[in-house]
Coordinates of C-alpha atoms and ligand atoms in Angstrom, one line a residue:
X230 CA -11.6 19.5 -20.3
X231 CA -13.5 22.5 -18.8
X232 CA -15.7 20.2 -16.7
X233 CA -12.7 18.1 -15.6
X234 CA -11.0 21.2 -14.4
X235 CA -14.1 22.4 -12.6
X236 CA -14.4 19.1 -10.8
X237 CA -10.8 19.1 -9.8
X238 CA -11.1 22.6 -8.5
X239 CA -14.2 21.7 -6.6
X240 CA -12.4 18.7 -5.1
X241 CA -9.5 20.8 -4.2
X242 CA -11.8 23.2 -2.4
X243 CA -14.2 20.9 -0.6
X244 CA -12.4 17.5 -0.6
X245 CA -15.5 15.8 -1.7
X246 CA -17.4 14.8 -4.9
X247 CA -20.4 12.7 -5.7
X248 CA -19.7 9.2 -7.1
X249 CA -20.9 10.3 -10.5
X250 CA -18.4 13.2 -10.4
X251 CA -15.5 10.9 -9.5
X252 CA -16.7 8.6 -12.3
X253 CA -16.6 11.6 -14.8
X254 CA -13.0 12.4 -13.7
X255 CA -11.9 8.8 -14.2
X256 CA -13.6 8.4 -17.6
X257 CA -12.2 11.6 -18.9
X258 CA -8.5 11.0 -18.1
X259 CA -6.2 12.8 -20.5
X260 CA -2.6 14.2 -20.4
X261 CA -4.1 17.5 -19.6
X262 CA -6.4 16.2 -16.8
X263 CA -3.4 14.4 -15.3
X264 CA -1.2 17.4 -15.3
X265 CA -3.9 19.6 -13.8
X266 CA -4.6 17.1 -11.0
X267 CA -0.8 16.6 -10.5
X268 CA -0.2 20.3 -10.0
X269 CA -2.8 20.5 -7.3
X270 CA -1.6 17.3 -5.7
X271 CA 2.0 18.5 -5.5
X272 CA 1.0 21.7 -4.0
X273 CA -0.8 19.9 -1.1
X274 CA 1.9 17.3 -0.7
X275 CA 4.5 20.1 -0.3
X276 CA 2.4 22.0 2.1
X277 CA 2.1 19.0 4.5
X278 CA 5.3 17.1 3.8
X279 CA 7.6 19.3 1.9
X280 CA 10.0 17.5 -0.4
X281 CA 10.6 14.6 2.0
X282 CA 10.0 11.1 1.0
X283 CA 9.5 8.6 3.8
X284 CA 11.0 5.2 3.5
X285 CA 9.7 1.9 5.1
X286 CA 11.7 -1.3 5.3
X287 CA 9.5 -4.0 4.0
X288 CA 10.0 -7.4 5.6
X289 CA 8.1 -10.2 3.9
X290 CA 7.7 -12.6 6.8
X291 CA 5.9 -15.5 5.2
X292 CA 4.4 -16.4 1.9
X293 CA 2.2 -19.1 3.4
X294 CA -1.4 -18.1 3.1
X295 CA -4.7 -19.7 4.0
X296 CA -6.6 -17.5 1.6
X297 CA -7.1 -18.0 -2.1
X298 CA -7.5 -14.5 -3.6
X299 CA -7.8 -15.0 -7.4
X300 CA -5.2 -12.3 -8.2
X301 CA -2.5 -13.2 -5.8
X302 CA 0.6 -15.3 -6.6
X303 CA 0.9 -16.6 -3.0
X304 CA -2.7 -17.9 -2.9
X305 CA -3.2 -21.2 -1.2
X306 CA -4.0 -23.1 -4.4
X307 CA -0.8 -22.1 -6.1
X308 CA 1.1 -25.4 -5.8
X309 CA 4.0 -24.0 -7.8
X310 CA 4.8 -21.4 -5.1
X311 CA 7.7 -22.5 -3.0
X312 CA 6.8 -21.6 0.6
X313 CA 8.9 -20.1 3.4
X314 CA 8.4 -18.4 6.7
X315 CA 11.0 -16.3 8.5
X316 CA 12.0 -17.0 12.1
X317 CA 12.0 -14.4 14.8
X318 CA 15.8 -14.3 14.4
X319 CA 15.6 -13.7 10.7
X320 CA 13.1 -10.8 11.2
X321 CA 15.3 -9.2 13.9
X322 CA 18.3 -9.5 11.6
X323 CA 16.4 -7.6 8.8
X324 CA 15.6 -4.9 11.4
X325 CA 19.2 -4.7 12.4
X326 CA 20.3 -4.2 8.9
X327 CA 17.5 -1.8 8.1
X328 CA 18.2 0.3 11.2
X329 CA 21.8 0.7 10.3
X330 CA 20.7 1.8 6.8
X331 CA 18.5 4.5 8.3
X332 CA 15.1 2.9 8.3
X333 CA 12.8 4.0 11.1
X334 CA 9.8 2.1 10.1
X335 CA 9.6 -1.7 9.7
X336 CA 6.7 -3.2 7.8
X337 CA 6.0 -6.9 8.5
X338 CA 3.9 -8.1 5.6
X339 CA 2.9 -11.6 4.8
X340 CA 0.2 -14.1 3.7
X341 CA -2.4 -15.1 6.3
X342 CA -0.2 -17.7 7.9
X343 CA -1.8 -19.2 11.0
X344 CA 1.7 -19.9 12.4
X345 CA 2.0 -16.2 13.2
X346 CA -0.6 -16.3 16.0
X347 CA -0.9 -13.5 18.6
X348 CA 1.6 -15.1 20.9
X349 CA 4.4 -15.3 18.3
X350 CA 3.6 -11.9 16.8
X351 CA 3.4 -10.0 20.0
X352 CA 6.7 -11.5 21.1
X353 CA 8.3 -10.3 17.9
X354 CA 6.7 -6.8 18.0
X355 CA 7.8 -6.3 21.6
X356 CA 11.3 -7.3 20.8
X357 CA 11.6 -4.9 17.9
X358 CA 10.1 -2.1 20.0
X359 CA 12.5 -2.9 22.8
X360 CA 15.5 -2.9 20.5
X361 CA 14.4 0.1 18.5
X362 CA 12.1 2.2 20.6
X363 CA 12.2 5.2 18.2
X364 CA 11.0 3.0 15.2
X365 CA 7.5 2.4 14.1
X366 CA 6.2 -1.1 13.4
X367 CA 3.7 -1.5 10.7
X368 CA 1.8 -4.7 10.1
X369 CA 0.3 -6.0 6.9
X370 CA -0.9 -9.4 7.7
X371 CA -4.5 -9.5 6.6
X372 CA -7.8 -10.0 8.4
X373 CA -7.8 -10.9 12.1
X374 CA -10.2 -10.5 15.0
X375 CA -10.6 -7.3 16.8
X376 CA -9.1 -9.0 19.9
X377 CA -6.1 -10.0 17.9
X378 CA -5.6 -6.5 16.5
X379 CA -5.9 -5.2 20.1
X380 CA -3.2 -7.6 21.3
X381 CA -0.9 -6.5 18.5
X382 CA -1.5 -2.8 19.3
X383 CA -0.8 -3.4 23.0
X384 CA 2.5 -5.1 22.0
X385 CA 3.5 -1.9 20.4
X386 CA 2.5 -2.0 16.7
X387 CA 1.9 1.5 15.4
X388 CA 0.3 1.1 12.0
X389 CA -1.7 -1.5 10.0
X390 CA -2.1 -1.8 6.2
X391 CA -5.1 -3.6 4.9
X392 CA -6.1 -2.7 1.4
X393 CA -9.9 -2.8 1.0
X394 CA -9.2 -4.0 -2.6
X395 CA -12.4 -2.6 -4.0
X396 CA -15.3 -0.7 -2.4
X397 CA -17.9 -2.5 -4.5
X398 CA -19.1 -5.7 -2.9
X399 CA -20.1 -7.4 -6.2
X400 CA -16.6 -6.6 -7.6
X401 CA -15.1 -7.9 -4.3
X402 CA -16.8 -11.2 -4.8
X403 CA -15.3 -11.5 -8.3
X404 CA -11.8 -11.1 -6.9
X405 CA -12.1 -13.4 -3.8
X406 CA -13.6 -16.7 -2.9
X407 CA -16.9 -16.8 -1.1
X408 CA -15.5 -16.9 2.4
X409 CA -14.1 -13.4 2.0
X410 CA -16.3 -10.4 1.7
X411 CA -16.2 -6.6 1.7
X412 CA -18.2 -6.3 4.8
X413 CA -15.6 -8.1 6.9
X414 CA -12.7 -6.3 5.3
X415 CA -14.2 -2.9 6.1
X416 CA -15.1 -4.0 9.6
X417 CA -11.4 -4.9 10.1
X418 CA -10.5 -1.4 8.9
X419 CA -13.0 0.2 11.3
X420 CA -11.7 -2.0 14.2
X421 CA -8.1 -1.0 13.4
X422 CA -8.8 2.6 13.4
X423 CA -10.8 2.4 16.6
X424 CA -7.9 0.7 18.3
X425 CA -5.6 3.6 17.5
X426 CA -3.6 2.2 14.6
X427 CA -2.5 4.5 11.9
X428 CA -4.6 2.6 9.3
X429 CA -4.1 2.1 5.6
X430 CA -6.5 0.9 3.0
X431 CA -6.1 0.8 -0.8
X432 CA -6.7 -1.1 -4.0
X433 CA -5.2 -2.4 -7.2
X434 CA -5.7 -0.3 -10.4
X435 CA -7.0 -2.3 -13.3
X436 CA -8.0 -5.4 -11.4
X437 CA -10.2 -7.7 -13.4
X438 CA -13.9 -6.5 -13.6
X439 CA -13.0 -3.1 -12.3
X440 CA -15.0 -0.3 -13.9
X441 CA -15.0 3.5 -13.6
X442 CA -18.0 3.0 -11.3
X443 CA -16.1 0.7 -8.9
X444 CA -13.1 3.1 -8.9
X445 CA -15.4 6.0 -8.2
X446 CA -16.6 4.1 -5.2
X447 CA -13.0 3.5 -4.1
X448 CA -12.4 7.2 -4.2
X449 CA -15.6 7.8 -2.2
X450 CA -14.6 5.2 0.3
X451 CA -11.2 7.0 0.8
X452 CA -13.0 10.3 1.1
X453 CA -15.2 9.0 3.9
X454 CA -12.9 6.6 5.7
X455 CA -10.0 9.1 5.8
X456 CA -7.2 6.5 6.0
X457 CA -3.8 7.5 7.4
X458 CA -2.2 5.6 4.6
X459 CA -3.4 4.4 1.2
X460 CA -1.6 1.9 -1.0
X461 CA -2.5 1.7 -4.7
X462 CA -0.7 0.1 -7.5
X463 CA -1.5 -1.4 -10.9
X464 CA -2.8 -5.0 -11.0
X465 CA -0.2 -7.3 -12.5
X466 CA -1.1 -10.7 -13.7
X467 CA 0.6 -13.7 -12.1
X468 CA 1.0 -16.7 -14.4
X469 CA -0.1 -19.3 -11.9
X470 CA -3.4 -17.7 -10.8
X471 CA -6.9 -17.8 -12.3
X472 CA -6.2 -14.2 -13.5
X473 CA -3.1 -15.2 -15.5
X474 CA -4.5 -14.0 -18.8
X475 CA -6.0 -10.7 -17.7
X476 CA -4.3 -7.5 -18.8
X477 CA -2.1 -5.5 -16.4
X478 CA -3.4 -2.2 -14.9
X479 CA -2.5 1.1 -16.4
X480 CA 0.4 3.1 -15.1
X481 CA -1.1 6.4 -16.3
X482 CA -4.4 5.7 -14.5
X483 CA -2.5 4.8 -11.3
X484 CA -0.6 8.1 -11.4
X485 CA -3.8 10.1 -12.0
X486 CA -5.5 8.3 -9.1
X487 CA -2.5 9.0 -6.9
X488 CA -3.0 12.7 -7.6
X489 CA -6.7 12.6 -7.0
X490 CA -6.3 10.7 -3.7
X491 CA -3.8 13.4 -2.5
X492 CA -6.4 16.1 -3.3
X493 CA -9.2 14.2 -1.6
X494 CA -7.2 13.6 1.6
X495 CA -4.1 15.8 1.6
X496 CA -2.4 14.4 4.7
X497 CA -2.5 10.8 3.6
X498 CA 0.7 8.8 3.5
X499 CA 0.8 7.6 -0.1
X500 CA 3.3 5.1 -1.3
X501 CA 4.7 4.9 -4.8
X502 CA 4.4 1.2 -4.8
X503 CA 6.7 -1.6 -6.0
X504 CA 4.0 -2.7 -8.6
X505 CA 4.2 0.8 -10.1
X506 CA 8.0 0.5 -10.3
X507 CA 7.6 -3.0 -11.8
X508 CA 5.5 -1.9 -14.8
X509 CA 7.5 1.3 -15.5
X510 CA 11.2 2.0 -15.1
X511 CA 10.5 5.4 -13.6
X512 CA 7.2 4.3 -12.0
X513 CA 8.1 5.2 -8.4
X514 CA 9.7 8.6 -9.3
X515 CA 6.6 9.4 -11.4
X516 CA 4.5 8.3 -8.4
X517 CA 6.3 10.8 -6.2
X518 CA 5.9 13.5 -8.8
X519 CA 2.2 12.8 -8.9
X520 CA 1.6 13.3 -5.2
X521 CA 3.0 10.1 -3.4
X522 CA 5.4 10.6 -0.5
X523 CA 6.4 7.1 0.7
X524 CA 8.6 4.4 -0.8
X525 CA 8.9 0.9 0.7
X526 CA 12.2 -0.7 -0.2
X527 CA 12.6 -4.4 0.4
X528 CA 14.5 -5.5 3.5
X529 CA 13.6 -9.2 3.2
X530 CA 16.5 -11.7 3.2
X531 CA 17.9 -12.1 -0.3
X532 CA 17.1 -15.8 -0.4
X533 CA 13.4 -15.4 0.0
X534 CA 12.7 -12.4 -2.2
X535 CA 12.0 -14.3 -5.3
X536 CA 9.5 -16.5 -3.4
X537 CA 7.3 -13.5 -2.4
X538 CA 5.9 -13.2 -5.9
X539 CA 2.5 -11.6 -5.6
X540 CA 2.7 -11.0 -9.4
X541 CA 4.9 -11.7 -12.3
X542 CA 8.3 -10.0 -12.6
X543 CA 8.0 -8.3 -9.2
X544 CA 11.1 -6.3 -8.7
X545 CA 13.3 -8.2 -6.3
X546 CA 16.4 -8.3 -8.4
X547 CA 18.2 -9.9 -5.4
X548 CA 19.9 -6.6 -4.7
X549 CA 21.4 -6.1 -1.2
X550 CA 19.1 -3.9 0.8
X551 CA 21.9 -1.3 1.0
X552 CA 22.4 -1.3 -2.7
X553 CA 18.7 -0.8 -3.5
X554 CA 18.4 1.9 -0.9
X555 CA 21.4 3.8 -2.5
X556 CA 19.7 3.4 -5.9
X557 CA 16.5 4.8 -4.6
X558 CA 18.2 7.7 -2.9
X559 CA 19.9 8.6 -6.2
X560 CA 16.7 8.5 -8.1
X561 CA 14.8 10.6 -5.6
X562 CA 17.6 13.1 -5.5
X563 CA 17.5 13.4 -9.2
X564 CA 13.9 14.5 -9.2
X565 CA 14.5 17.1 -6.5
X566 CA 13.3 15.3 -3.4
X567 CA 15.1 13.9 -0.4
X568 CA 14.8 10.7 1.6
X569 CA 13.8 11.4 5.2
X570 CA 15.2 9.4 8.1
X571 CA 12.4 10.1 10.5
X572 CA 9.6 7.7 11.4
X573 CA 7.3 9.5 9.0
X574 CA 4.0 9.5 10.9
X575 CA 0.9 11.0 9.4
X576 CA 0.5 14.6 10.3
X577 CA -2.1 15.2 13.0
X578 CA -0.8 18.6 14.2
X579 CA -2.5 20.7 11.5
Ligands
LIG741 N1 -2.1 -10.8 3.2 C1 -2.0 -9.4 3.4 C2 -1.0 -8.8 2.5 C3 -1.3 -9.0 1.1 S1 -0.1 -8.5 -0.1 C4 -3.4 -8.8 3.3 O1 -4.3 -9.5 3.0 O2 -3.5 -7.6 3.4 C5 -0.4 -6.8 -0.3 C6 -1.2 -6.3 -1.5 O3 -0.6 -6.7 -2.7 C7 -2.6 -6.9 -1.6 O4 -3.4 -6.2 -0.7 C8 -3.0 -6.6 -3.0 O5 -3.7 -5.4 -3.2 C9 -1.6 -6.6 -3.7 N2 -1.5 -7.6 -4.7 C10 -1.7 -8.9 -4.6 N3 -1.6 -9.6 -5.8 C11 -1.4 -8.6 -6.7 C12 -1.2 -8.6 -8.1 N4 -1.3 -9.7 -8.9 N5 -1.0 -7.4 -8.7 C13 -0.8 -6.3 -8.0 N6 -1.0 -6.2 -6.7 C14 -1.3 -7.4 -6.0

């Protein structure tokens, strides 16, 4: 434990470790290591963001996808997935409901659905920004060309989430078909950042073939890329994918990594993800208590929620958005934090 403490202290001080040192921290996870990292993470989180938790209204605009990622329930080859796509009117209706509930960020997420070309997306983004100028629009729609990202930015989009999935190219190729590669994924992230998006990367914890070495590379990637947001959550098997029989990721390791990421990059916007809440009843609260500061409740229309099944048992319970927000508010209050109604941008002032 002495060495673990030393490494966490070093990380806290200089925000950087060698890959082998990250690997050591990961391989030597223990309750003690977790609470040591957590304590430091909480300190930094409170310095930059106090006890506020930012909320983002997640609108799952389409589960139609041209890609075939082996882990994902809405992959192209899953013939059992019943497909849908929201109309512009549906999306605006979600925003209207979300705005009334206090959301000031809308996240449009979906499969890589060619129907949502630049013309259609820019039209939707412009309309949202015209109706709700004080709100942020975040996109999470996969890999596109730099020109496309530029058009989306010019239309008013503020942020873009694109998890890098793994920073090891060999591991990347075990999670994705041959037409997808790490180099492209990272280029997209570089393009997004250069265009001025608040940019988010991230990965699944416990994805098949992940090792302490690949995870160490993920941490190094985050250290160097300095994303504005970072989404991590446990891998959860989906029964109709090639990874159906793989074990789910560990909640504990996810919590430990959340703390380490907060220490590496203190200002990062770090969500306690739905996947974490799916594997553990208090997953999202524990995420917040480990250093996360964002929660992304679902604002998608009730009818489609069960269809956006990235993994088995994804929390969707068909709750009304208002009900689930109330529930989240209660849970956050209980642990001594408060839900913020601001846009919740990344801090650039200090
Ligand atoms: N098409 C978009 C959005 C993907 S869904 C894109 O490519 O960015 C958002 C994230 O869900 C993915 O990046 C992936 O990390 C996560 N995800 C997909 N399948 C999952 C699974 N089985 N378990 C846990 N997380 C999963």
